[in-house]
Short mmCIF file of C-alpha atoms in Angstrom, two decimals:
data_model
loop_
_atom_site.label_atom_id
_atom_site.label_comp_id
_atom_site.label_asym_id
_atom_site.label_seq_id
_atom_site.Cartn_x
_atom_site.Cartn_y
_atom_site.Cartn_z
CA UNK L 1035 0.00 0.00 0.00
CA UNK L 1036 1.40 3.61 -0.75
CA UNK L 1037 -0.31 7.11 -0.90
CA UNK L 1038 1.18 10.42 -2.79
CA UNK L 1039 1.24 13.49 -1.70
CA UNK L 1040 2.96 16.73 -2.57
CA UNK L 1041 5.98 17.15 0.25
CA UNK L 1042 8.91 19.69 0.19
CA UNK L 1043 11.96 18.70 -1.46
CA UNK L 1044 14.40 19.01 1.26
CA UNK L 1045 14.27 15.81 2.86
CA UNK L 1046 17.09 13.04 3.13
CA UNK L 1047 15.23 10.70 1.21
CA UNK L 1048 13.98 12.69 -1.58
CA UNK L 1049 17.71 13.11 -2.12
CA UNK L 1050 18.57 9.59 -2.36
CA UNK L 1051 15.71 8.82 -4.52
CA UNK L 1052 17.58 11.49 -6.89
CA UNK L 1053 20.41 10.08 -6.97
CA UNK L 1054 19.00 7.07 -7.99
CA UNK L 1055 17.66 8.85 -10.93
CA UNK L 1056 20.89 10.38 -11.58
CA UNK L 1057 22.32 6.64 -11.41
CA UNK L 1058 19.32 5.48 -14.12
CA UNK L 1059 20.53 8.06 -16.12
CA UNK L 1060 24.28 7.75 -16.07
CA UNK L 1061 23.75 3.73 -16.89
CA UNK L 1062 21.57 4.74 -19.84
CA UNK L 1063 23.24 7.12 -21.51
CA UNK L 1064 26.82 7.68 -19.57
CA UNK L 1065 28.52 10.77 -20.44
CA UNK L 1066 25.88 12.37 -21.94
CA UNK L 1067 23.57 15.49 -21.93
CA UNK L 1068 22.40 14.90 -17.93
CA UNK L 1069 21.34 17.39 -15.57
CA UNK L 1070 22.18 15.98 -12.04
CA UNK L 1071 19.19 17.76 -9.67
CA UNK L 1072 19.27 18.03 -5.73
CA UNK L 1073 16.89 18.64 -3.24
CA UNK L 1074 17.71 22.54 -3.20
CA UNK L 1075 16.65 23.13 -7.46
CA UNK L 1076 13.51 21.12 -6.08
CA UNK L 1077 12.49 23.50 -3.45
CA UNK L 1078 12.03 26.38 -5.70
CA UNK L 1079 7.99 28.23 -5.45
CA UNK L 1080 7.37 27.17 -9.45
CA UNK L 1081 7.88 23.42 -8.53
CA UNK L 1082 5.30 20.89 -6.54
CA UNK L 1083 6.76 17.97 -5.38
CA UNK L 1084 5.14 14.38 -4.83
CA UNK L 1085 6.39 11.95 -3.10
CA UNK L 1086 4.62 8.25 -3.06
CA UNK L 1087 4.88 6.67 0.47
CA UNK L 1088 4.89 3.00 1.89
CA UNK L 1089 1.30 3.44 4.49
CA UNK L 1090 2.06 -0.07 5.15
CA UNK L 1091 5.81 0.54 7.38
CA UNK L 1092 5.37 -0.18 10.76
CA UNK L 1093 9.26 1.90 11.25
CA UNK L 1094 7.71 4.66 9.17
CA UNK L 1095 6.69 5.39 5.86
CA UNK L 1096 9.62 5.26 3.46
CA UNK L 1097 9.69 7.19 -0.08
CA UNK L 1098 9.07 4.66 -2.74
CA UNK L 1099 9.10 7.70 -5.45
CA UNK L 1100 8.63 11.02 -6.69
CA UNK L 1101 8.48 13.36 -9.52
CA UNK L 1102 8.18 17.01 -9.73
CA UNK L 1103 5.72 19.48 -11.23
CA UNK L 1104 7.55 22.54 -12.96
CA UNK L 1105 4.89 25.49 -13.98
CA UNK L 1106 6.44 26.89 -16.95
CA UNK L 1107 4.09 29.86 -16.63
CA UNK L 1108 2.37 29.69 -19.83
CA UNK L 1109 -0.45 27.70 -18.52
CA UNK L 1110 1.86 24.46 -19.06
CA UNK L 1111 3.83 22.41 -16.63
CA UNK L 1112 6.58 20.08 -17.03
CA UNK L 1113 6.69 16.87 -15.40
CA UNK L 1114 10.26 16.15 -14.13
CA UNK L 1115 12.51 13.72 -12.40
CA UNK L 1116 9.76 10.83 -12.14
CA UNK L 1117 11.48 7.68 -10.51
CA UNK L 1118 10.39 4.83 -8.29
CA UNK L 1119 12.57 2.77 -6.25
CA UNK L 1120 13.30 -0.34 -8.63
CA UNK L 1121 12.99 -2.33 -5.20
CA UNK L 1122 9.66 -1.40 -5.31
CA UNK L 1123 9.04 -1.49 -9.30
CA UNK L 1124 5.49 -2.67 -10.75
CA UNK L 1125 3.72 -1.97 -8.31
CA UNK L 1126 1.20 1.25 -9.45
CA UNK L 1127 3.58 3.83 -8.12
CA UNK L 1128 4.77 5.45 -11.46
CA UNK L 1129 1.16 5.33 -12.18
CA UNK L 1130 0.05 6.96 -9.02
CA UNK L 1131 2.62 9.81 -9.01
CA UNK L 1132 1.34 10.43 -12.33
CA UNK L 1133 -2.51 10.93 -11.53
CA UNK L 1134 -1.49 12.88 -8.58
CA UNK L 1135 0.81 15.56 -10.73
CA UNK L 1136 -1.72 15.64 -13.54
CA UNK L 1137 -4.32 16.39 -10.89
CA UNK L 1138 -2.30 18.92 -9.45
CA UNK L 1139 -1.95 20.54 -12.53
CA UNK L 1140 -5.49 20.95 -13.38
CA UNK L 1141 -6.03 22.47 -9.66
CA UNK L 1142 -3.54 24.91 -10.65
CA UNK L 1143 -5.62 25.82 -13.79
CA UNK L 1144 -2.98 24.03 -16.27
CA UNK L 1145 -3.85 23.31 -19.78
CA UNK L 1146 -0.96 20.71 -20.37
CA UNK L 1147 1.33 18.75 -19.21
CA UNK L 1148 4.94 18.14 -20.84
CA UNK L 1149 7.62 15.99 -20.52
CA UNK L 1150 11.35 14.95 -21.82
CA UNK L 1151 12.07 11.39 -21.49
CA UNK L 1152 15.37 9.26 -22.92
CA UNK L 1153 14.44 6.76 -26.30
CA UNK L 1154 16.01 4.72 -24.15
CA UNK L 1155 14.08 4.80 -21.04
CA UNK L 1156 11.22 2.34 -22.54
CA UNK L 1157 9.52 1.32 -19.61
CA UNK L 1158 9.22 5.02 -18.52
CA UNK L 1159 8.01 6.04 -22.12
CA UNK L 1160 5.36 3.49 -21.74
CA UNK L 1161 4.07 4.27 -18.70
CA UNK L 1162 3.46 7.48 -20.09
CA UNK L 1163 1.50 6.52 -23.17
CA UNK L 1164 -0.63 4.49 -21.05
CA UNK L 1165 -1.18 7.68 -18.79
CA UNK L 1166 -2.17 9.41 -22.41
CA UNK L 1167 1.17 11.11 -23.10
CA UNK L 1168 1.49 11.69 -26.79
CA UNK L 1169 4.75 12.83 -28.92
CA UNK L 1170 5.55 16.44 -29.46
CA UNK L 1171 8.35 18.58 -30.60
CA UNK L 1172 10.70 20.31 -28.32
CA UNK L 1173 9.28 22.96 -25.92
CA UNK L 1174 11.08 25.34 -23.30
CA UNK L 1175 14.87 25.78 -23.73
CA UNK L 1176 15.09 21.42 -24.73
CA UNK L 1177 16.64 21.32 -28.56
CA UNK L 1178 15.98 18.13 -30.57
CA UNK L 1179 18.76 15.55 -29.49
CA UNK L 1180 18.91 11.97 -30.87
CA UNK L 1181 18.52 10.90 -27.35
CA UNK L 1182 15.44 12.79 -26.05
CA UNK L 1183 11.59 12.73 -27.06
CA UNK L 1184 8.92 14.85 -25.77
CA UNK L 1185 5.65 14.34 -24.75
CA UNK L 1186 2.58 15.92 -23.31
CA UNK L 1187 -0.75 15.44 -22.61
CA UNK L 1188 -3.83 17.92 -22.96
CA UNK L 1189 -5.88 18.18 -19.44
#
């Protein structure tokens, strides 16, 4: 059992759970075009957090995974840094932070969401077409690479 809810970023395990992006990243494409994050570019006012949670802990209830909201201020938000603890993988937790950010964003009045995601990240891309992602071009300052696609999906 988990929950999700939007937390602030500056948190021990939030950072761990970033670096364990950061580690996803550097395995699939090492050396190239990645923007390491900490829990300090997460706490900024334009950027919601949320953070899934183990309800079923008896120590506590650990961070299984999070992913940030960015409002880019044109009525669109970026969805950001998305990862799950592989230990607790296929489970509904990608899924879950999802829902939560895209309802977040229509509570703040949002008419999209976007997102960048590796070609070679295929489990995340799926998980986003099954959310109702679809392809796009570039937006914000992101320039076509050959190792990036874009998504977004209307709300």
């Amino acid at each position: 059992m988990f929950s999700v809810a939007k937390e602030p970023a500056d948190q021990p395990e939030i950072q761990r759970l970033l670096d364990l992006s950061d580690a996803v990243a550097a395995s699939l494409y090492p050396g190239a075009f990645r923007q390491p994050l900490n829990c300090a570019t997460l706490s900024r006012p334009d950027i919601a957090l949320y953070v899934a949670r183990n309800t079923a802990d008896i120590e506590g209830s650990r961070a299984l995974g999070c992913a940030a909201l960015l409002d880019l201020s044109d009525g669109t938000a970026e969805l950001k840094r998305m990862i799950v603890d592989p230990e607790y993988a296929n489970r509904g937790i990608g899924s879950g932070l999802i829902h939560a950010a895209l309802e977040g964003a229509r509570q703040r009045g949002m008419r999209s969401v976007l997102l960048e995601v590796g070609i070679r990240n295929i489990k995340a891309r799926r998980l986003y077409e099954r959310a109702g992602f679809r392809d796009r071009g570039p937006f914000a300052s992101y320039l076509d690479t050959p190792i990036a696609t874009f998504m977004e999906i209307s709300l």
